[in-house]
mmCIF file of C-alpha atoms and ligand atoms in Angstrom:
data_model
loop_
_atom_site.group_PDB
_atom_site.id
_atom_site.type_symbol
_atom_site.label_atom_id
_atom_site.label_comp_id
_atom_site.label_asym_id
_atom_site.label_seq_id
_atom_site.Cartn_x
_atom_site.Cartn_y
_atom_site.Cartn_z
ATOM 1 C CA UNK A 141 -36.325 -46.615 -0.252
ATOM 2 C CA UNK A 142 -36.556 -42.798 -0.306
ATOM 3 C CA UNK A 143 -39.352 -41.451 -2.486
ATOM 4 C CA UNK A 144 -38.456 -38.297 -4.415
ATOM 5 C CA UNK A 145 -40.580 -36.136 -6.727
ATOM 6 C CA UNK A 146 -39.443 -35.905 -10.345
ATOM 7 C CA UNK A 147 -41.002 -32.567 -11.267
ATOM 8 C CA UNK A 148 -40.405 -28.815 -11.289
ATOM 9 C CA UNK A 149 -43.843 -27.214 -10.983
ATOM 10 C CA UNK A 150 -43.979 -25.773 -7.464
ATOM 11 C CA UNK A 151 -47.748 -26.099 -7.040
ATOM 12 C CA UNK A 152 -47.659 -29.742 -8.052
ATOM 13 C CA UNK A 153 -44.689 -30.357 -5.754
ATOM 14 C CA UNK A 154 -46.585 -28.699 -2.881
ATOM 15 C CA UNK A 155 -49.606 -30.928 -3.566
ATOM 16 C CA UNK A 156 -47.481 -34.092 -3.387
ATOM 17 C CA UNK A 157 -45.596 -32.895 -0.279
ATOM 18 C CA UNK A 158 -48.870 -32.334 1.543
ATOM 19 C CA UNK A 159 -49.889 -35.986 1.289
ATOM 20 C CA UNK A 160 -46.928 -38.236 0.533
ATOM 21 C CA UNK A 161 -43.787 -39.187 2.497
ATOM 22 C CA UNK A 162 -41.312 -37.623 0.077
ATOM 23 C CA UNK A 163 -37.691 -36.636 0.699
ATOM 24 C CA UNK A 164 -36.867 -34.135 -2.000
ATOM 25 C CA UNK A 165 -37.103 -33.174 -5.645
ATOM 26 C CA UNK A 166 -35.266 -34.061 -8.834
ATOM 27 C CA UNK A 167 -35.495 -32.106 -12.051
ATOM 28 C CA UNK A 168 -34.057 -32.492 -15.505
ATOM 29 C CA UNK A 169 -33.708 -29.841 -18.239
ATOM 30 C CA UNK A 170 -36.905 -30.945 -20.008
ATOM 31 C CA UNK A 171 -38.924 -30.869 -16.790
ATOM 32 C CA UNK A 172 -37.699 -27.333 -16.066
ATOM 33 C CA UNK A 173 -38.652 -26.064 -19.548
ATOM 34 C CA UNK A 174 -42.228 -27.313 -18.992
ATOM 35 C CA UNK A 175 -42.718 -24.739 -16.184
ATOM 36 C CA UNK A 176 -42.291 -21.881 -18.682
ATOM 37 C CA UNK A 177 -40.139 -20.079 -16.089
ATOM 38 C CA UNK A 178 -36.462 -19.190 -15.752
ATOM 39 C CA UNK A 179 -34.395 -22.143 -14.466
ATOM 40 C CA UNK A 180 -33.066 -20.437 -11.321
ATOM 41 C CA UNK A 181 -36.473 -18.987 -10.504
ATOM 42 C CA UNK A 182 -37.794 -22.565 -10.593
ATOM 43 C CA UNK A 183 -34.954 -24.096 -8.582
ATOM 44 C CA UNK A 184 -34.743 -21.392 -5.893
ATOM 45 C CA UNK A 185 -38.498 -21.455 -5.311
ATOM 46 C CA UNK A 186 -38.381 -25.254 -4.927
ATOM 47 C CA UNK A 187 -35.467 -24.881 -2.505
ATOM 48 C CA UNK A 188 -37.330 -22.289 -0.483
ATOM 49 C CA UNK A 189 -40.350 -24.584 -0.195
ATOM 50 C CA UNK A 190 -38.573 -27.872 0.617
ATOM 51 C CA UNK A 191 -35.995 -26.267 2.943
ATOM 52 C CA UNK A 192 -32.202 -26.572 3.037
ATOM 53 C CA UNK A 193 -32.052 -30.163 4.319
ATOM 54 C CA UNK A 194 -34.082 -31.803 1.552
ATOM 55 C CA UNK A 195 -32.371 -33.171 -1.537
ATOM 56 C CA UNK A 196 -32.663 -31.102 -4.699
ATOM 57 C CA UNK A 197 -31.116 -32.491 -7.886
ATOM 58 C CA UNK A 198 -30.603 -30.424 -11.051
ATOM 59 C CA UNK A 199 -28.727 -31.139 -14.244
ATOM 60 C CA UNK A 200 -25.971 -29.366 -16.170
ATOM 61 C CA UNK A 201 -26.510 -28.577 -19.857
ATOM 62 C CA UNK A 202 -22.897 -28.498 -21.120
ATOM 63 C CA UNK A 203 -21.671 -31.660 -22.801
ATOM 64 C CA UNK A 204 -17.938 -31.068 -22.230
ATOM 65 C CA UNK A 205 -16.287 -31.654 -18.853
ATOM 66 C CA UNK A 206 -15.009 -28.088 -18.419
ATOM 67 C CA UNK A 207 -18.454 -26.644 -19.069
ATOM 68 C CA UNK A 208 -20.108 -29.146 -16.703
ATOM 69 C CA UNK A 209 -17.661 -28.259 -13.938
ATOM 70 C CA UNK A 210 -18.257 -24.521 -14.352
ATOM 71 C CA UNK A 211 -22.037 -24.960 -14.419
ATOM 72 C CA UNK A 212 -21.963 -27.174 -11.333
ATOM 73 C CA UNK A 213 -20.193 -24.469 -9.330
ATOM 74 C CA UNK A 214 -22.753 -21.822 -10.315
ATOM 75 C CA UNK A 215 -25.672 -24.157 -9.653
ATOM 76 C CA UNK A 216 -24.465 -25.179 -6.201
ATOM 77 C CA UNK A 217 -23.911 -21.532 -5.292
ATOM 78 C CA UNK A 218 -27.314 -20.334 -6.562
ATOM 79 C CA UNK A 219 -29.492 -23.237 -5.418
ATOM 80 C CA UNK A 220 -27.751 -23.963 -2.096
ATOM 81 C CA UNK A 221 -28.776 -26.431 0.617
ATOM 82 C CA UNK A 222 -28.543 -30.183 0.119
ATOM 83 C CA UNK A 223 -27.821 -29.864 -3.596
ATOM 84 C CA UNK A 224 -26.929 -32.673 -6.007
ATOM 85 C CA UNK A 225 -25.561 -31.781 -9.414
ATOM 86 C CA UNK A 226 -26.749 -34.210 -12.102
ATOM 87 C CA UNK A 227 -23.990 -35.076 -14.546
ATOM 88 C CA UNK A 228 -24.770 -37.244 -17.605
ATOM 89 C CA UNK A 229 -22.745 -40.464 -17.541
ATOM 90 C CA UNK A 230 -20.783 -39.905 -20.749
ATOM 91 C CA UNK A 231 -16.997 -39.970 -21.189
ATOM 92 C CA UNK A 232 -16.896 -36.189 -20.623
ATOM 93 C CA UNK A 233 -19.270 -36.637 -17.711
ATOM 94 C CA UNK A 234 -16.891 -39.086 -16.019
ATOM 95 C CA UNK A 235 -14.075 -36.550 -16.299
ATOM 96 C CA UNK A 236 -16.318 -33.890 -14.765
ATOM 97 C CA UNK A 237 -17.405 -36.267 -11.964
ATOM 98 C CA UNK A 238 -13.815 -37.059 -11.008
ATOM 99 C CA UNK A 239 -13.005 -33.359 -10.685
ATOM 100 C CA UNK A 240 -16.233 -32.356 -8.975
ATOM 101 C CA UNK A 241 -15.938 -35.207 -6.449
ATOM 102 C CA UNK A 242 -12.470 -33.925 -5.485
ATOM 103 C CA UNK A 243 -14.049 -30.521 -4.825
ATOM 104 C CA UNK A 244 -16.694 -32.010 -2.538
ATOM 105 C CA UNK A 245 -19.715 -31.799 -4.867
ATOM 106 C CA UNK A 246 -22.598 -34.215 -4.326
ATOM 107 C CA UNK A 247 -22.988 -35.822 -7.736
ATOM 108 C CA UNK A 248 -25.910 -37.689 -9.258
ATOM 109 C CA UNK A 249 -24.716 -39.582 -12.315
ATOM 110 C CA UNK A 250 -27.647 -39.456 -14.687
ATOM 111 C CA UNK A 251 -28.695 -40.919 -18.055
ATOM 112 C CA UNK A 252 -27.657 -44.375 -16.843
ATOM 113 C CA UNK A 253 -28.838 -47.118 -19.200
ATOM 114 C CA UNK A 254 -26.377 -49.856 -18.239
ATOM 115 C CA UNK A 255 -24.693 -51.393 -15.211
ATOM 116 C CA UNK A 256 -21.241 -50.618 -16.552
ATOM 117 C CA UNK A 257 -22.036 -46.890 -16.666
ATOM 118 C CA UNK A 258 -23.150 -47.102 -13.040
ATOM 119 C CA UNK A 259 -19.920 -48.837 -12.041
ATOM 120 C CA UNK A 260 -17.800 -46.178 -13.786
ATOM 121 C CA UNK A 261 -19.770 -43.316 -12.252
ATOM 122 C CA UNK A 262 -19.397 -44.836 -8.789
ATOM 123 C CA UNK A 263 -15.643 -45.147 -9.288
ATOM 124 C CA UNK A 264 -15.558 -41.539 -10.476
ATOM 125 C CA UNK A 265 -17.092 -40.368 -7.185
ATOM 126 C CA UNK A 266 -20.858 -40.113 -7.768
ATOM 127 C CA UNK A 267 -23.014 -40.162 -4.626
ATOM 128 C CA UNK A 268 -25.993 -41.455 -6.618
ATOM 129 C CA UNK A 269 -26.450 -43.090 -9.991
ATOM 130 C CA UNK A 270 -29.780 -42.647 -11.739
ATOM 131 C CA UNK A 271 -30.725 -45.580 -13.986
ATOM 132 C CA UNK A 272 -33.714 -44.860 -16.248
ATOM 133 C CA UNK A 273 -35.856 -47.897 -15.575
ATOM 134 C CA UNK A 274 -38.724 -47.376 -17.997
ATOM 135 C CA UNK A 275 -36.512 -46.081 -20.799
ATOM 136 C CA UNK A 276 -34.305 -49.182 -20.422
ATOM 137 C CA UNK A 277 -37.419 -51.361 -20.680
ATOM 138 C CA UNK A 278 -38.550 -49.433 -23.774
ATOM 139 C CA UNK A 279 -35.301 -50.531 -25.423
ATOM 140 C CA UNK A 280 -36.275 -54.159 -24.826
ATOM 141 C CA UNK A 281 -34.016 -54.780 -21.812
ATOM 142 C CA UNK A 282 -34.971 -55.784 -18.282
ATOM 143 C CA UNK A 283 -34.801 -52.512 -16.358
ATOM 144 C CA UNK A 284 -35.452 -53.984 -12.926
ATOM 145 C CA UNK A 285 -32.719 -56.575 -13.461
ATOM 146 C CA UNK A 286 -30.280 -53.889 -14.629
ATOM 147 C CA UNK A 287 -30.907 -51.921 -11.443
ATOM 148 C CA UNK A 288 -30.583 -55.014 -9.249
ATOM 149 C CA UNK A 289 -27.274 -55.775 -11.023
ATOM 150 C CA UNK A 290 -26.072 -52.256 -10.203
ATOM 151 C CA UNK A 291 -27.003 -52.791 -6.562
ATOM 152 C CA UNK A 292 -25.046 -56.087 -6.537
ATOM 153 C CA UNK A 293 -22.016 -54.395 -8.121
ATOM 154 C CA UNK A 294 -22.045 -51.671 -5.463
ATOM 155 C CA UNK A 295 -22.455 -54.126 -2.611
ATOM 156 C CA UNK A 296 -19.912 -56.650 -3.866
ATOM 157 C CA UNK A 297 -17.326 -53.925 -4.477
ATOM 158 C CA UNK A 298 -18.108 -52.188 -1.182
ATOM 159 C CA UNK A 299 -18.919 -48.939 -2.972
ATOM 160 C CA UNK A 300 -20.728 -46.188 -1.066
ATOM 161 C CA UNK A 301 -22.613 -44.947 -4.146
ATOM 162 C CA UNK A 302 -26.380 -45.356 -3.963
ATOM 163 C CA UNK A 303 -29.051 -45.868 -6.576
ATOM 164 C CA UNK A 304 -31.611 -43.175 -7.339
ATOM 165 C CA UNK A 305 -33.825 -45.032 -9.794
ATOM 166 C CA UNK A 306 -35.633 -42.794 -12.292
ATOM 167 C CA UNK A 307 -38.125 -43.073 -15.153
ATOM 168 C CA UNK A 308 -41.105 -44.952 -13.734
ATOM 169 C CA UNK A 309 -44.362 -45.637 -15.459
ATOM 170 C CA UNK A 310 -46.156 -47.789 -12.913
ATOM 171 C CA UNK A 311 -46.430 -49.008 -9.327
ATOM 172 C CA UNK A 312 -45.124 -52.497 -10.087
ATOM 173 C CA UNK A 313 -41.753 -51.107 -11.213
ATOM 174 C CA UNK A 314 -41.435 -49.221 -7.929
ATOM 175 C CA UNK A 315 -42.453 -52.230 -5.858
ATOM 176 C CA UNK A 316 -39.812 -54.455 -7.447
ATOM 177 C CA UNK A 317 -37.089 -51.979 -6.527
ATOM 178 C CA UNK A 318 -38.372 -51.447 -2.969
ATOM 179 C CA UNK A 319 -38.242 -55.245 -2.466
ATOM 180 C CA UNK A 320 -34.585 -55.222 -3.499
ATOM 181 C CA UNK A 321 -33.674 -52.408 -1.086
ATOM 182 C CA UNK A 322 -32.850 -49.750 -3.688
ATOM 183 C CA UNK A 323 -31.926 -46.525 -1.838
ATOM 184 C CA UNK A 324 -34.153 -44.032 -3.656
ATOM 185 C CA UNK A 325 -36.648 -43.633 -6.464
ATOM 186 C CA UNK A 326 -37.584 -40.395 -8.186
ATOM 187 C CA UNK A 327 -41.092 -40.563 -9.524
ATOM 188 C CA UNK A 328 -43.375 -38.247 -11.502
ATOM 189 C CA UNK A 329 -46.427 -36.899 -9.594
ATOM 190 C CA UNK A 330 -49.006 -38.816 -11.673
ATOM 191 C CA UNK A 331 -47.243 -42.113 -10.926
ATOM 192 C CA UNK A 332 -46.965 -41.172 -7.207
ATOM 193 C CA UNK A 333 -50.729 -40.461 -7.100
ATOM 194 C CA UNK A 334 -51.402 -43.896 -8.583
ATOM 195 C CA UNK A 335 -49.454 -45.597 -5.763
ATOM 196 C CA UNK A 336 -52.401 -45.034 -3.395
ATOM 197 C CA UNK A 337 -55.302 -45.233 -5.857
ATOM 198 C CA UNK A 338 -57.301 -48.368 -5.125
ATOM 199 C CA UNK A 339 -61.098 -48.630 -5.449
ATOM 200 C CA UNK A 340 -61.217 -51.653 -3.116
ATOM 201 C CA UNK A 341 -59.616 -49.632 -0.315
ATOM 202 C CA UNK A 342 -62.044 -46.728 -0.829
ATOM 203 C CA UNK A 343 -64.958 -49.176 -0.883
ATOM 204 C CA UNK A 344 -63.856 -50.835 2.389
ATOM 205 C CA UNK A 345 -63.383 -47.482 4.142
ATOM 206 C CA UNK A 346 -66.771 -46.195 2.933
ATOM 207 C CA UNK A 347 -68.524 -49.349 4.175
ATOM 208 C CA UNK A 348 -67.149 -48.770 7.688
ATOM 209 C CA UNK A 349 -68.444 -45.196 7.669
ATOM 210 C CA UNK A 350 -71.879 -46.221 6.376
ATOM 211 C CA UNK A 351 -72.243 -48.934 9.061
ATOM 212 C CA UNK A 352 -71.154 -46.567 11.825
ATOM 213 C CA UNK A 353 -73.413 -43.702 10.745
ATOM 214 C CA UNK A 354 -76.411 -46.001 10.278
ATOM 215 C CA UNK A 355 -76.148 -46.998 13.948
ATOM 216 C CA UNK A 356 -74.942 -43.802 15.650
ATOM 217 C CA UNK A 357 -76.294 -41.112 13.321
ATOM 218 C CA UNK A 358 -75.227 -39.295 10.183
ATOM 219 C CA UNK A 359 -71.945 -37.470 10.444
ATOM 220 C CA UNK A 360 -71.014 -39.129 13.778
ATOM 221 C CA UNK A 361 -67.298 -39.757 14.307
ATOM 222 C CA UNK A 362 -65.188 -40.808 17.303
ATOM 223 C CA UNK A 363 -64.736 -37.180 18.378
HETATM 224 O O1 G3P B 668 -34.502 -37.323 -15.230
HETATM 225 C C1 G3P B 668 -34.677 -38.543 -15.853
HETATM 226 C C2 G3P B 668 -36.029 -39.110 -15.656
HETATM 227 O O2 G3P B 668 -36.830 -38.123 -15.094
HETATM 228 C C3 G3P B 668 -36.616 -39.614 -16.913
HETATM 229 O O3 G3P B 668 -37.945 -39.931 -16.732
HETATM 230 O O4 G3P B 668 -40.235 -40.453 -17.450
HETATM 231 O O5 G3P B 668 -38.800 -38.968 -18.884
HETATM 232 O O6 G3P B 668 -38.330 -41.407 -18.733
HETATM 233 P P1 G3P B 668 -38.875 -40.215 -18.028
#
């Protein structure tokens, strides 16, 4: 499962890239507004940092198909590289996806709350569908099961579309999806940091260092 950063602040993205095995960045309109910067300033600086090969996903604002298609063309041109245009999975969004797929756009079908939306988006030509795990669970449904159902639909129908799960609140949600072989997960930096936070691990590592230094001298290492 690819791990992707769901954020737009370049310094925070740099901090996560330094430590974690991540494969790209996703943004949404809300995330971009939180930077306080112009959208293309944000997206081009992320692109410059992650390089042309890494995935960068950004979302259209228009709610009608024609507007989405026009925005997608401008976004792909301005952001460049391995760019995925995020299209909301509405009726208008499906129309936009069908047209954009014909023109060779890489599409991430977003705002997916149900398996049937994912199926339709895949048929319409999306490369990824992005189910919102935690938001689905907040509605009282089983988010993990919904995503596993989507995976089964894709496999059983021999569809090439992959899942980019989004909206995580904890490690357990991520683990469940990794077990099921979900292709990618986009995760906020605070949740990514928590994936490796474990006092027992720190305690075990510190005990090794204390034992070693007690015998061979303070500050001694294997160098
Ligand atoms: O882009 C959609 C995803 O980032 C939503 O995450 O945490 O706002 O539910 P969240």
